[in-house]
């Protein structure tokens, strides 16, 4: 009997798919520019995303200058302001966060964490990045065309998105739609890659339930993105036809500049349905990878197994499935049937259940853990705080009656920035610090990283907490200036100036991040291959940074990703590729001691 | 939106069922015990590893077809919502569309015959099936172009009525997907064209099966679209 158990214990299932010869680049161009290595593509994706993110950050500073000190800066007029709002939103949500989490972290983490040599389709992966790059170029080009970039808001609602009077109705809106279409085509190539790689290229022994939560989360986010982005593509195609060929998909009979237009009978609300059918899953496309990455960071730096691993997996999948039936909570004021509002409010509150499960599990993982307050851990704990804050205001906005007065006020701005801007960005920073030693082979400067964390964390609260108050007063968002109103209190101007100071402070303090990340490439001390004593496969590579093909021999996996502080072992972590025989020897050593 | 939700419910149902099947009754924290259902020969349940592995390209094709289903379900939903409005003026479908439908069915039949030929290791059958399949696809697209031409000649422009706009957009989108399929088919063709013996291409012919699946899928999409276009 004992023999049988031992057989089962040491049994390693065979590879599902035979290993194929890796593509080896022969030229410099093929190795670094049109690279087919997922790690290089990941860095290309991340660098492009962060670069365009800096543009969006500058736009937000310009917006804050106008709101904080109206009528002071002559170079910001209402047209510019609306363009800044639009481009800031679109870049941050789609071109920064989606691209960084799925294209950046997805490409780097998936093959390494599941023990594969590369993605399933390296060539399509390379194309995916270059499509993304072209989409970014098209997007940025729209600043420089006649009429400038579109100023329709990131939601691009028709009819105003394509009617004269809105900035950028000449070419701006068309370039925006074209850029989105190219992005979606590029993402589809990447997304099918992530999907297939997770399903088919896991190394032997890496069953689905032994995958780190990062992989589960990125995988589920990919499925969401593959199903949700078509809605954006469909609405972009239809809106482009309305603009170019005069069809009336979304355009109602409308009078423009005193004259009747040729449009008739289109439905703007149909666009809203399509847009938010993409838009709400998009929130979780951004949030789920953050959930996954933060679960792994917390577990590693608390030296404790993640609490409720299976429940975490199911929560990720449940959030993903539910995220498709909550979209109309963005449309309570669009005049839809009130029963719809009731339905969508209910589903919205239900989605809080799996989300709360995740929050409890993070907190319970920390409970009695051996918490190391390293920089990644600071960011991870900062994320949990911020996410709870943002999530709680979501309960207000999810209810129809409370949402109606708060709709389109700064309360909404505060809510979504807390929950899907600051929270994921904290995870982005935490993850970059966490994996920096593996990606570059060098350690970042700890002091600078800590300064960066505190400035970002405290500064974000200084920006967004006061906004809740402004929003409850009824201060509307997206306005260029406010003038005299009855409902906005006298001190709000000063408060806005204070928020702007905080915003500029946070924006400037990102210098600590860039100086640190770039400077440590050259001056950072050599990093240990596994500086955090982590169990997952990416830390067990023979070279640091991992070479082409990731591993010498593909690792065999014998356990889950969370064997931290296992009772009876001196070493407080057991990597996933340690066989039972080896771990037996590890256990015996402390018995002797 | 009910059609999108229905499609999505099916896809999500598959995903959730699959996840539950893989994850219920699994104890990932138990070290080293293989958590996969494996028979005595060491084969993963449901997968015949040696003879016919589930290739990555097949998984990716499945994913792509899910994406396409999402696109068409969204369009059809928008279509049925828009149809309810008072100003909807259905356009007369050219009879030519019936002929095109027959041609598209023939495409599927020929590609299917190529796939059957793969199983029988019949090289000539593969080549003939692929050639006729791609010819028929081209014929289908020419036919669609002629149908467009007829409509334009009788004064049904794209901006005339929402019904027209949907007709042109949906048919164009469908043809675009087939065009993409033709590119993949060309690659498959290139692989088998120069071969003299079946054994030379044995490891590459799975592409033929993928093309067959793709064409069947877009035949089904066309059947749904055509039904819709006829009933308005």
Coordinates of N, CA and C in Angstrom, one line a residue, chain A residues 8-18 20 120-121 188 192-193 195-196 199-210 216 219 223-224 226-228 230-234 237-238 241 245-249 262 264-267 270 273-274 277 309-310 313-314 317 320-321 324-325 327 558-560 563 579-580, chain B residues 1 4-5 8 11-12 15-16 18-20 22-36 38-44 47 49 53-68 70-72 74-75 77-79 81-82 85 87 158-162 164-169 173 206:
Chain A
X8 N 2.0 7.4 -6.5 CA 1.1 8.5 -6.8 C 1.8 9.8 -6.5
X9 N 2.6 9.8 -5.4 CA 3.2 11.0 -4.9 C 4.3 11.5 -5.9
X10 N 5.1 10.5 -6.4 CA 6.1 10.9 -7.3 C 5.7 10.9 -8.8
X11 N 4.4 10.6 -9.0 CA 4.0 10.5 -10.4 C 4.0 11.8 -11.1
X12 N 4.6 11.9 -12.3 CA 4.5 13.1 -13.1 C 3.8 12.9 -14.4
X13 N 2.7 13.5 -14.6 CA 2.0 13.3 -15.9 C 2.8 13.7 -17.1
X14 N 2.6 13.0 -18.2 CA 3.4 13.4 -19.4 C 3.0 14.7 -20.0
X15 N 3.9 15.3 -20.8 CA 3.5 16.5 -21.5 C 2.3 16.4 -22.4
X16 N 1.4 17.3 -22.4 CA 0.3 17.2 -23.3 C 0.7 17.5 -24.7
X17 N 1.5 18.5 -24.9 CA 1.9 18.9 -26.2 C 3.4 18.6 -26.3
X18 N 3.9 18.0 -27.3 CA 5.3 17.8 -27.5 C 6.0 19.1 -27.6
X20 N 8.3 21.9 -28.9 CA 8.7 22.2 -30.3 C 10.0 23.1 -30.2
X120 N 2.6 30.2 -26.9 CA 2.3 29.1 -27.9 C 2.6 29.6 -29.3
X121 N 2.3 30.9 -29.6 CA 2.5 31.4 -31.0 C 3.4 32.7 -30.9
X188 N -6.4 40.8 -29.7 CA -6.9 39.5 -29.9 C -5.8 38.5 -30.2
X192 N -5.4 35.4 -27.6 CA -5.5 34.0 -27.9 C -4.2 33.2 -27.5
X193 N -3.1 34.0 -27.6 CA -1.8 33.4 -27.2 C -1.8 33.1 -25.7
X195 N -4.3 32.7 -23.7 CA -5.3 31.6 -23.4 C -4.8 30.2 -23.8
X196 N -4.2 30.1 -25.0 CA -3.7 28.8 -25.4 C -2.5 28.4 -24.6
X199 N -3.6 27.1 -21.3 CA -4.4 25.8 -21.4 C -3.4 24.6 -21.8
X200 N -2.5 24.9 -22.7 CA -1.8 23.8 -23.4 C -0.3 23.6 -23.0
X201 N 0.3 24.7 -22.6 CA 1.8 24.6 -22.4 C 2.2 24.5 -21.0
X202 N 1.3 24.2 -20.1 CA 1.8 24.1 -18.7 C 2.8 22.9 -18.6
X203 N 3.8 23.1 -17.7 CA 4.8 22.0 -17.6 C 4.2 20.8 -16.9
X204 N 4.9 19.7 -16.9 CA 4.3 18.5 -16.3 C 4.1 18.7 -14.8
X205 N 3.0 18.3 -14.3 CA 2.7 18.5 -12.8 C 2.0 19.8 -12.5
X206 N 2.1 20.8 -13.4 CA 1.4 22.1 -13.2 C -0.1 21.9 -13.6
X207 N -0.8 21.3 -12.6 CA -2.3 21.3 -12.9 C -2.8 22.7 -12.7
X208 N -4.1 22.8 -13.2 CA -4.7 24.2 -13.1 C -4.7 24.7 -11.7
X209 N -5.0 23.8 -10.7 CA -5.1 24.2 -9.4 C -3.7 24.4 -8.7
X210 N -2.6 24.2 -9.4 CA -1.3 24.5 -8.8 C -0.8 25.8 -9.4
X216 N -4.0 32.6 -12.9 CA -5.4 32.5 -13.0 C -6.1 33.8 -13.3
X219 N -5.3 35.0 -16.8 CA -6.1 34.1 -17.7 C -7.6 34.5 -17.8
X223 N -9.9 36.1 -21.0 CA -11.1 35.6 -21.5 C -12.1 36.7 -21.5
X224 N -12.2 37.5 -20.4 CA -13.1 38.7 -20.4 C -12.8 39.6 -21.6
X226 N -11.3 39.1 -24.4 CA -11.6 38.5 -25.7 C -13.1 38.6 -26.0
X227 N -13.9 38.5 -25.0 CA -15.4 38.5 -25.2 C -15.9 39.9 -25.2
X228 N -15.2 40.9 -24.5 CA -15.8 42.2 -24.3 C -15.3 43.2 -25.3
X230 N -14.9 42.9 -28.5 CA -15.7 43.0 -29.7 C -16.8 44.0 -29.6
X231 N -17.4 44.2 -28.4 CA -18.4 45.2 -28.3 C -17.9 46.6 -28.6
X232 N -16.7 46.9 -28.2 CA -16.1 48.2 -28.5 C -15.8 48.2 -30.0
X233 N -15.3 47.1 -30.6 CA -15.0 47.1 -32.0 C -16.3 47.3 -32.8
X234 N -17.4 46.6 -32.4 CA -18.7 46.8 -33.1 C -19.1 48.2 -33.1
X237 N -17.0 50.4 -35.3 CA -17.3 50.3 -36.7 C -18.5 51.1 -37.1
X238 N -19.6 50.9 -36.2 CA -20.8 51.6 -36.5 C -20.7 53.1 -36.4
X241 N -19.0 54.4 -39.5 CA -19.8 54.4 -40.6 C -20.8 55.6 -40.5
X245 N -20.0 57.6 -43.8 CA -20.9 57.3 -44.8 C -22.3 57.8 -44.6
X246 N -22.5 58.4 -43.4 CA -23.8 59.0 -43.2 C -24.9 58.0 -42.8
X247 N -24.5 56.8 -42.3 CA -25.5 55.9 -41.8 C -26.1 56.5 -40.5
X248 N -27.2 55.8 -40.1 CA -27.8 56.3 -38.8 C -27.9 55.2 -37.8
X249 N -26.8 54.6 -37.5 CA -26.9 53.6 -36.4 C -27.2 54.2 -35.1
X262 N -28.9 65.0 -42.1 CA -29.4 63.9 -42.9 C -29.7 62.7 -42.0
X264 N -31.3 60.2 -39.3 CA -32.6 60.1 -38.7 C -32.8 58.7 -38.1
X265 N -33.4 58.6 -36.9 CA -33.8 57.4 -36.3 C -32.7 56.5 -35.6
X266 N -31.5 57.0 -35.5 CA -30.5 56.2 -34.8 C -30.7 56.2 -33.3
X267 N -30.1 55.4 -32.6 CA -30.3 55.3 -31.2 C -29.0 55.5 -30.4
X270 N -28.4 52.9 -27.8 CA -27.8 51.6 -28.2 C -26.3 51.7 -28.1
X273 N -25.4 51.1 -24.6 CA -25.4 49.7 -24.2 C -24.2 48.9 -24.7
X274 N -23.8 49.2 -26.0 CA -22.7 48.5 -26.5 C -21.4 48.9 -25.8
X277 N -21.2 47.5 -22.4 CA -21.1 46.0 -22.4 C -19.6 45.7 -22.5
X309 N -7.2 29.4 -1.2 CA -6.8 29.4 -2.6 C -7.9 29.0 -3.5
X310 N -8.6 28.0 -3.2 CA -9.7 27.5 -4.1 C -10.8 28.6 -4.2
X313 N -9.7 31.3 -6.5 CA -9.9 31.0 -7.9 C -11.4 31.1 -8.3
X314 N -12.2 30.6 -7.5 CA -13.7 30.7 -7.9 C -14.1 32.1 -7.9
X317 N -13.2 33.7 -11.1 CA -14.1 33.3 -12.2 C -15.5 33.9 -12.0
X320 N -15.5 37.4 -13.0 CA -15.4 37.5 -14.4 C -16.8 37.3 -15.1
X321 N -17.5 36.2 -14.6 CA -18.8 35.9 -15.2 C -19.8 37.0 -14.9
X324 N -20.3 40.6 -16.8 CA -21.0 40.9 -18.0 C -22.5 41.2 -17.9
X325 N -23.0 41.1 -16.6 CA -24.4 41.4 -16.5 C -24.6 42.5 -15.5
X327 N -23.6 45.9 -16.7 CA -23.1 47.0 -17.5 C -24.0 48.3 -17.3
X558 N 5.7 19.6 -8.3 CA 5.2 18.6 -7.4 C 4.2 19.2 -6.4
X559 N 4.1 20.5 -6.4 CA 3.2 21.1 -5.3 C 2.7 22.4 -5.8
X560 N 1.7 23.0 -5.0 CA 1.2 24.3 -5.3 C 2.1 25.4 -5.1
X563 N 3.6 27.0 -0.7 CA 4.2 26.2 0.4 C 5.1 27.1 1.2
X579 N 10.9 18.0 -5.3 CA 10.2 16.7 -5.3 C 10.0 16.2 -3.8
X580 N 9.1 15.3 -3.6 CA 8.8 14.8 -2.3 C 10.1 14.3 -1.6
Chain B
X1 N -30.5 43.2 -26.5 CA -29.3 42.6 -26.0 C -29.4 41.1 -25.6
X4 N -27.0 38.7 -27.3 CA -25.7 38.7 -26.8 C -25.6 37.9 -25.5
X5 N -26.6 38.2 -24.6 CA -26.6 37.6 -23.3 C -26.7 36.1 -23.4
X8 N -23.5 34.8 -24.7 CA -22.5 34.9 -23.6 C -22.8 33.8 -22.5
X11 N -21.3 30.7 -23.6 CA -19.8 30.7 -23.5 C -19.4 30.6 -22.0
X12 N -20.1 31.4 -21.2 CA -19.7 31.5 -19.8 C -20.1 30.1 -19.1
X15 N -17.3 27.9 -19.8 CA -16.1 28.2 -19.0 C -16.3 27.8 -17.6
X16 N -17.5 28.1 -17.0 CA -17.7 27.8 -15.6 C -17.7 26.3 -15.3
X18 N -16.3 24.1 -17.1 CA -14.9 23.6 -17.3 C -14.1 23.8 -16.0
X19 N -14.2 25.1 -15.5 CA -13.5 25.4 -14.3 C -13.9 24.5 -13.1
X20 N -15.2 24.3 -12.9 CA -15.6 23.5 -11.8 C -15.2 22.1 -11.9
X22 N -12.5 21.1 -13.2 CA -11.1 21.0 -13.0 C -10.8 21.3 -11.5
X23 N -11.7 22.0 -10.8 CA -11.2 22.5 -9.5 C -12.0 21.9 -8.3
X24 N -13.2 21.4 -8.5 CA -13.9 20.8 -7.4 C -13.2 19.6 -7.0
X25 N -13.2 19.3 -5.7 CA -12.6 18.1 -5.1 C -11.1 18.0 -5.3
X26 N -10.5 19.1 -5.6 CA -9.0 19.1 -5.8 C -8.5 19.8 -4.5
X27 N -7.4 19.2 -4.0 CA -6.8 19.7 -2.8 C -5.4 20.2 -3.1
X28 N -5.3 21.4 -3.7 CA -4.0 21.8 -4.2 C -2.9 21.9 -3.1
X29 N -3.4 22.1 -1.8 CA -2.3 22.3 -0.8 C -1.7 20.9 -0.4
X30 N -2.2 19.8 -0.8 CA -1.6 18.5 -0.5 C -0.4 18.4 -1.4
X31 N 0.8 18.4 -0.8 CA 2.0 18.4 -1.7 C 2.1 17.1 -2.5
X32 N 2.6 17.3 -3.7 CA 3.1 16.1 -4.5 C 2.1 15.2 -5.0
X33 N 0.9 15.0 -4.4 CA -0.1 14.1 -5.0 C -0.5 14.7 -6.3
X34 N -0.4 14.0 -7.4 CA -0.8 14.5 -8.7 C -2.3 14.8 -8.6
X35 N -2.6 16.0 -9.0 CA -4.0 16.4 -8.8 C -4.8 16.2 -10.1
X36 N -4.2 15.5 -11.1 CA -5.0 15.4 -12.3 C -5.5 14.0 -12.4
X38 N -5.7 10.8 -13.8 CA -4.8 10.1 -14.7 C -5.0 8.6 -14.6
X39 N -5.1 8.0 -15.7 CA -5.3 6.5 -15.7 C -4.0 5.8 -15.5
X40 N -4.1 4.4 -15.4 CA -2.9 3.7 -15.0 C -1.8 3.8 -16.1
X41 N -2.1 4.2 -17.3 CA -1.1 4.3 -18.3 C -0.5 5.7 -18.3
X42 N -0.9 6.5 -17.3 CA -0.4 7.9 -17.2 C -0.9 8.9 -18.2
X43 N -2.2 8.7 -18.6 CA -2.7 9.6 -19.6 C -3.8 10.5 -18.9
X44 N -3.7 11.7 -19.2 CA -4.7 12.6 -18.6 C -6.1 12.3 -19.1
X47 N -7.9 12.9 -22.7 CA -6.9 13.3 -23.7 C -6.1 12.1 -24.1
X49 N -3.1 11.2 -25.5 CA -1.9 12.0 -25.7 C -1.2 11.6 -27.0
X53 N -3.1 14.6 -29.9 CA -3.1 15.7 -28.9 C -4.0 16.9 -29.3
X54 N -4.6 17.5 -28.4 CA -5.3 18.8 -28.7 C -4.2 19.9 -28.9
X55 N -4.1 20.2 -30.2 CA -3.0 21.1 -30.6 C -3.4 22.6 -30.1
X56 N -2.3 23.3 -29.8 CA -2.5 24.7 -29.4 C -3.3 25.5 -30.5
X57 N -3.0 25.2 -31.8 CA -3.7 26.0 -32.8 C -5.2 25.7 -32.8
X58 N -5.6 24.5 -32.3 CA -7.0 24.2 -32.3 C -7.7 25.0 -31.1
X59 N -7.0 25.0 -30.0 CA -7.5 25.8 -28.9 C -7.6 27.3 -29.3
X60 N -6.6 27.8 -30.0 CA -6.6 29.2 -30.4 C -7.8 29.4 -31.3
X61 N -8.0 28.5 -32.2 CA -9.1 28.6 -33.2 C -10.4 28.7 -32.4
X62 N -10.6 27.8 -31.4 CA -11.8 27.9 -30.6 C -12.0 29.2 -30.0
X63 N -10.9 29.8 -29.4 CA -10.9 31.1 -28.8 C -11.3 32.1 -29.8
X64 N -10.8 32.0 -31.0 CA -11.1 33.0 -32.1 C -12.6 33.0 -32.4
X65 N -13.1 31.7 -32.6 CA -14.5 31.6 -32.9 C -15.4 32.2 -31.8
X66 N -14.9 32.1 -30.6 CA -15.7 32.7 -29.5 C -15.7 34.2 -29.7
X67 N -14.6 34.8 -30.0 CA -14.5 36.2 -30.2 C -15.5 36.6 -31.4
X68 N -15.4 35.8 -32.5 CA -16.3 36.1 -33.6 C -17.7 36.0 -33.2
X70 N -19.0 36.6 -30.4 CA -19.3 37.7 -29.7 C -19.6 38.9 -30.6
X71 N -18.8 39.1 -31.6 CA -19.0 40.2 -32.6 C -20.3 40.1 -33.2
X72 N -20.6 38.9 -33.8 CA -21.8 38.8 -34.6 C -23.1 38.8 -33.7
X74 N -23.4 40.6 -31.0 CA -23.6 42.0 -30.7 C -24.3 42.7 -31.9
X75 N -23.8 42.4 -33.1 CA -24.4 43.1 -34.2 C -25.8 42.6 -34.4
X77 N -27.8 41.6 -32.1 CA -28.6 42.3 -31.0 C -29.0 43.7 -31.4
X78 N -27.9 44.4 -31.9 CA -28.2 45.8 -32.3 C -29.2 45.9 -33.4
X79 N -29.1 44.9 -34.3 CA -30.0 44.8 -35.4 C -31.4 44.6 -35.0
X81 N -32.7 45.2 -32.0 CA -33.2 46.4 -31.3 C -33.6 47.5 -32.3
X82 N -32.8 47.7 -33.3 CA -33.0 48.8 -34.2 C -34.3 48.5 -35.1
X85 N -37.8 50.0 -34.4 CA -38.2 51.4 -34.6 C -39.1 51.6 -35.8
X87 N -39.1 53.6 -38.4 CA -38.6 54.0 -39.7 C -37.9 52.9 -40.4
X158 N -26.2 52.9 -48.7 CA -26.0 52.5 -47.3 C -26.6 53.4 -46.3
X159 N -26.7 54.7 -46.7 CA -27.2 55.7 -45.7 C -28.7 55.9 -45.9
X160 N -29.3 55.2 -46.9 CA -30.7 55.4 -47.1 C -31.6 55.0 -46.0
X161 N -31.4 53.9 -45.4 CA -32.2 53.4 -44.3 C -31.3 52.5 -43.4
X162 N -31.7 52.5 -42.1 CA -30.9 51.6 -41.2 C -30.9 50.1 -41.7
X164 N -30.7 49.1 -44.7 CA -29.6 49.0 -45.7 C -28.2 49.0 -45.0
X165 N -28.1 49.9 -44.0 CA -26.8 50.1 -43.3 C -26.4 48.7 -42.7
X166 N -27.4 48.1 -42.0 CA -27.1 46.8 -41.4 C -26.7 45.8 -42.4
X167 N -27.5 45.8 -43.5 CA -27.3 44.7 -44.5 C -25.8 44.8 -45.1
X168 N -25.4 46.0 -45.5 CA -24.1 46.1 -46.0 C -23.0 45.8 -45.0
X169 N -23.2 46.3 -43.7 CA -22.2 46.1 -42.7 C -22.0 44.6 -42.4
X173 N -18.8 42.4 -43.1 CA -18.0 41.8 -42.0 C -17.9 40.2 -42.2
X206 N -3.0 19.0 -40.0 CA -4.0 19.4 -39.1 C -4.6 20.7 -39.5

